[in-house]
Short mmCIF file of C-alpha atoms in Angstrom, two decimals:
data_model
loop_
_atom_site.label_atom_id
_atom_site.label_comp_id
_atom_site.label_asym_id
_atom_site.label_seq_id
_atom_site.Cartn_x
_atom_site.Cartn_y
_atom_site.Cartn_z
CA UNK A 117 2.53 1.53 4.38
CA UNK A 118 1.53 -0.83 1.55
CA UNK A 119 5.03 -0.87 0.06
CA UNK A 120 6.54 -1.76 3.41
CA UNK A 121 3.89 -4.43 4.10
CA UNK A 122 4.67 -6.03 0.73
CA UNK A 123 8.44 -5.91 1.24
CA UNK A 124 8.26 -7.29 4.78
CA UNK A 125 5.82 -10.01 3.74
CA UNK A 126 7.99 -11.14 0.83
CA UNK A 127 11.12 -11.16 3.00
CA UNK A 128 12.93 -8.59 0.86
CA UNK A 129 13.51 -6.46 3.98
CA UNK A 130 13.17 -6.86 7.73
CA UNK A 131 12.43 -4.08 10.21
CA UNK A 132 16.18 -3.99 10.92
CA UNK A 133 17.30 -3.75 7.28
CA UNK A 134 19.50 -0.69 6.97
CA UNK A 135 19.38 1.82 4.14
CA UNK A 136 21.71 4.80 3.87
CA UNK A 137 19.51 7.67 2.77
CA UNK A 138 21.42 10.26 0.77
CA UNK A 139 18.24 12.20 -0.04
CA UNK A 140 18.05 11.24 -3.70
CA UNK A 141 17.61 8.09 -5.80
CA UNK A 142 17.19 7.46 -9.51
CA UNK A 143 14.60 4.89 -10.59
CA UNK A 144 13.90 4.27 -14.25
CA UNK A 145 15.38 7.62 -15.26
CA UNK A 146 13.43 9.66 -12.71
CA UNK A 147 15.21 11.45 -9.89
CA UNK A 148 13.31 11.05 -6.61
CA UNK A 149 13.86 13.21 -3.52
CA UNK A 150 12.61 13.08 0.04
CA UNK A 151 9.84 15.42 1.09
CA UNK A 152 12.39 17.87 2.55
CA UNK A 153 15.01 17.36 -0.20
CA UNK A 154 17.43 16.21 2.50
CA UNK A 155 19.23 12.96 3.30
CA UNK A 156 18.64 11.22 6.60
CA UNK A 157 21.73 8.99 6.66
CA UNK A 158 21.61 5.39 7.95
CA UNK A 159 18.03 4.30 8.62
CA UNK A 160 16.34 1.02 9.44
CA UNK A 161 12.98 0.33 7.82
CA UNK A 162 11.42 1.71 11.01
CA UNK A 163 13.20 5.02 10.42
CA UNK A 164 12.11 4.92 6.80
CA UNK A 165 8.49 4.78 7.91
CA UNK A 166 8.84 7.18 10.85
CA UNK A 167 10.33 9.89 8.65
CA UNK A 168 8.20 9.10 5.56
CA UNK A 169 11.28 8.82 3.35
CA UNK A 170 10.39 8.74 -0.34
CA UNK A 171 13.93 7.70 -1.28
CA UNK A 172 13.90 4.74 1.08
CA UNK A 173 10.48 3.55 -0.07
CA UNK A 174 11.51 3.86 -3.72
CA UNK A 175 14.57 1.73 -2.92
CA UNK A 176 12.39 -0.81 -1.12
CA UNK A 177 10.13 -1.08 -4.19
CA UNK A 178 13.16 -1.70 -6.43
CA UNK A 179 14.29 -4.46 -4.08
CA UNK A 180 10.82 -5.99 -4.27
CA UNK A 181 10.71 -5.69 -8.06
CA UNK A 182 7.87 -4.52 -10.28
CA UNK A 183 6.17 -7.90 -10.63
CA UNK A 184 5.83 -8.51 -6.89
CA UNK A 185 5.22 -4.85 -6.01
CA UNK A 186 2.22 -4.54 -8.34
CA UNK A 187 0.95 -7.99 -7.43
CA UNK A 188 0.73 -6.88 -3.79
CA UNK A 189 -0.93 -3.56 -4.67
CA UNK A 190 -3.53 -5.41 -6.70
CA UNK A 191 -4.16 -7.83 -3.82
CA UNK A 192 -4.71 -4.80 -1.57
CA UNK A 193 -7.50 -3.72 -3.94
CA UNK A 194 -5.77 -0.62 -5.30
CA UNK A 195 -7.30 0.38 -8.63
CA UNK A 196 -10.46 -1.69 -8.38
CA UNK A 197 -13.92 -1.28 -6.89
CA UNK A 198 -14.09 -2.13 -3.19
CA UNK A 199 -17.73 -3.25 -3.22
CA UNK A 200 -18.76 -0.77 -0.55
CA UNK A 201 -22.48 -0.02 -0.62
CA UNK A 202 -22.17 3.47 -2.12
CA UNK A 203 -23.50 4.62 -5.47
CA UNK A 204 -21.00 5.77 -8.09
CA UNK A 205 -17.90 4.27 -6.47
CA UNK A 206 -14.89 4.75 -8.74
CA UNK A 207 -12.03 2.33 -9.33
CA UNK A 208 -9.09 4.67 -9.04
CA UNK A 209 -6.10 3.93 -11.24
CA UNK A 210 -3.13 1.66 -10.85
CA UNK A 211 -0.86 1.59 -13.89
CA UNK A 212 1.04 -1.69 -14.11
CA UNK A 213 3.90 -2.97 -16.27
CA UNK A 214 2.51 -3.69 -19.71
CA UNK A 215 0.14 -0.71 -19.70
CA UNK A 216 0.93 1.69 -22.55
CA UNK A 217 1.47 4.57 -20.11
CA UNK A 218 3.53 2.70 -17.46
CA UNK A 219 7.22 3.58 -17.22
CA UNK A 220 10.08 2.09 -15.18
CA UNK A 221 10.08 5.30 -13.12
CA UNK A 222 6.55 4.51 -11.92
CA UNK A 223 7.91 1.78 -9.68
CA UNK A 224 9.85 4.36 -7.69
CA UNK A 225 7.17 7.01 -7.37
CA UNK A 226 4.28 4.58 -6.87
CA UNK A 227 6.15 3.25 -3.81
CA UNK A 228 5.16 6.36 -1.84
CA UNK A 229 1.83 7.01 -3.53
CA UNK A 230 2.58 9.34 -6.43
CA UNK A 231 0.97 8.34 -9.69
CA UNK A 232 -1.53 6.03 -7.99
CA UNK A 233 -5.18 6.97 -7.76
CA UNK A 234 -7.04 5.31 -4.89
CA UNK A 235 -10.17 6.24 -3.01
CA UNK A 236 -10.11 6.78 0.76
CA UNK A 237 -12.23 3.63 1.13
CA UNK A 238 -9.72 1.59 -0.90
CA UNK A 239 -6.89 2.89 1.29
CA UNK A 240 -8.78 2.21 4.52
CA UNK A 241 -9.58 -1.33 3.38
CA UNK A 242 -5.96 -1.97 2.35
CA UNK A 243 -4.45 -0.57 5.53
CA UNK A 244 -6.93 -2.61 7.58
CA UNK A 245 -4.74 -5.60 6.79
CA UNK A 246 -2.06 -4.20 9.11
CA UNK A 247 -4.59 -3.83 11.92
CA UNK A 248 -6.27 -7.21 11.33
CA UNK A 249 -3.35 -9.66 11.28
CA UNK A 250 -3.06 -9.67 7.49
CA UNK A 251 -6.77 -9.91 6.80
CA UNK A 252 -8.24 -7.18 4.62
CA UNK A 253 -11.83 -6.50 5.59
CA UNK A 254 -14.68 -5.81 3.18
CA UNK A 255 -15.54 -2.13 3.70
CA UNK A 256 -19.06 -1.20 4.77
CA UNK A 257 -20.76 2.06 5.66
CA UNK A 258 -23.93 0.38 6.87
CA UNK A 259 -24.18 -1.44 10.22
CA UNK A 260 -27.66 -2.81 9.61
CA UNK A 261 -30.72 -2.49 7.39
CA UNK A 262 -34.25 -2.31 8.76
CA UNK A 263 -36.90 -3.40 6.29
CA UNK A 264 -40.56 -3.88 7.22
CA UNK A 265 -39.68 -4.04 10.88
CA UNK A 266 -36.93 -6.61 10.51
CA UNK A 267 -33.30 -5.76 11.16
CA UNK A 268 -30.57 -7.34 9.08
CA UNK A 269 -27.11 -6.78 10.57
CA UNK A 270 -24.20 -6.47 8.19
CA UNK A 271 -21.56 -8.83 9.51
CA UNK A 272 -17.85 -8.13 9.12
CA UNK A 273 -16.39 -10.13 6.24
CA UNK A 274 -12.80 -10.85 5.33
CA UNK A 275 -12.16 -9.75 1.73
CA UNK A 276 -8.85 -11.57 1.60
CA UNK A 277 -5.67 -12.45 3.42
CA UNK A 278 -3.06 -10.21 1.86
CA UNK A 279 -0.06 -10.60 4.19
CA UNK A 280 1.05 -13.07 6.83
CA UNK A 281 -0.05 -12.31 10.43
CA UNK A 282 3.62 -11.93 11.43
CA UNK A 283 4.06 -9.25 8.76
CA UNK A 284 1.11 -7.27 10.04
CA UNK A 285 2.44 -7.51 13.59
CA UNK A 286 5.91 -6.39 12.50
CA UNK A 287 4.53 -3.30 10.81
#
């Protein structure tokens, strides 16, 4: 979902962009297959998402390019603390170009989630942008706090605007 949001938002693809899925693609020396090892033929970006096509998403990431792809993932909060009110939250891991252990192949496999470590809360916060017209909401697990008889409600807060409202609607 995040790869497609980034590509749609940047204008690299539209929902109608066609990709001929042959079931395999090579990115940075790595051979990437679809989940069923089969090709799905001509697909729009809608078909790419409906069928969860690894090959198509890897292609989309290459069209977006590493710089923009990782910039979007970072803006979605992947690989950093979300700020949720839970003890011992972990960052996850997002390797980016320039890291000693990042390889060109990572662009292809990161496009569909392999090689990326994110918490469920990070993913929920990031995907919230699609449901909230491009606004990513600050995650909370607490609705309110009662202290000495007084209730303090935790108000929803926008953590950032990560994609245009039209992009969120398109997805």
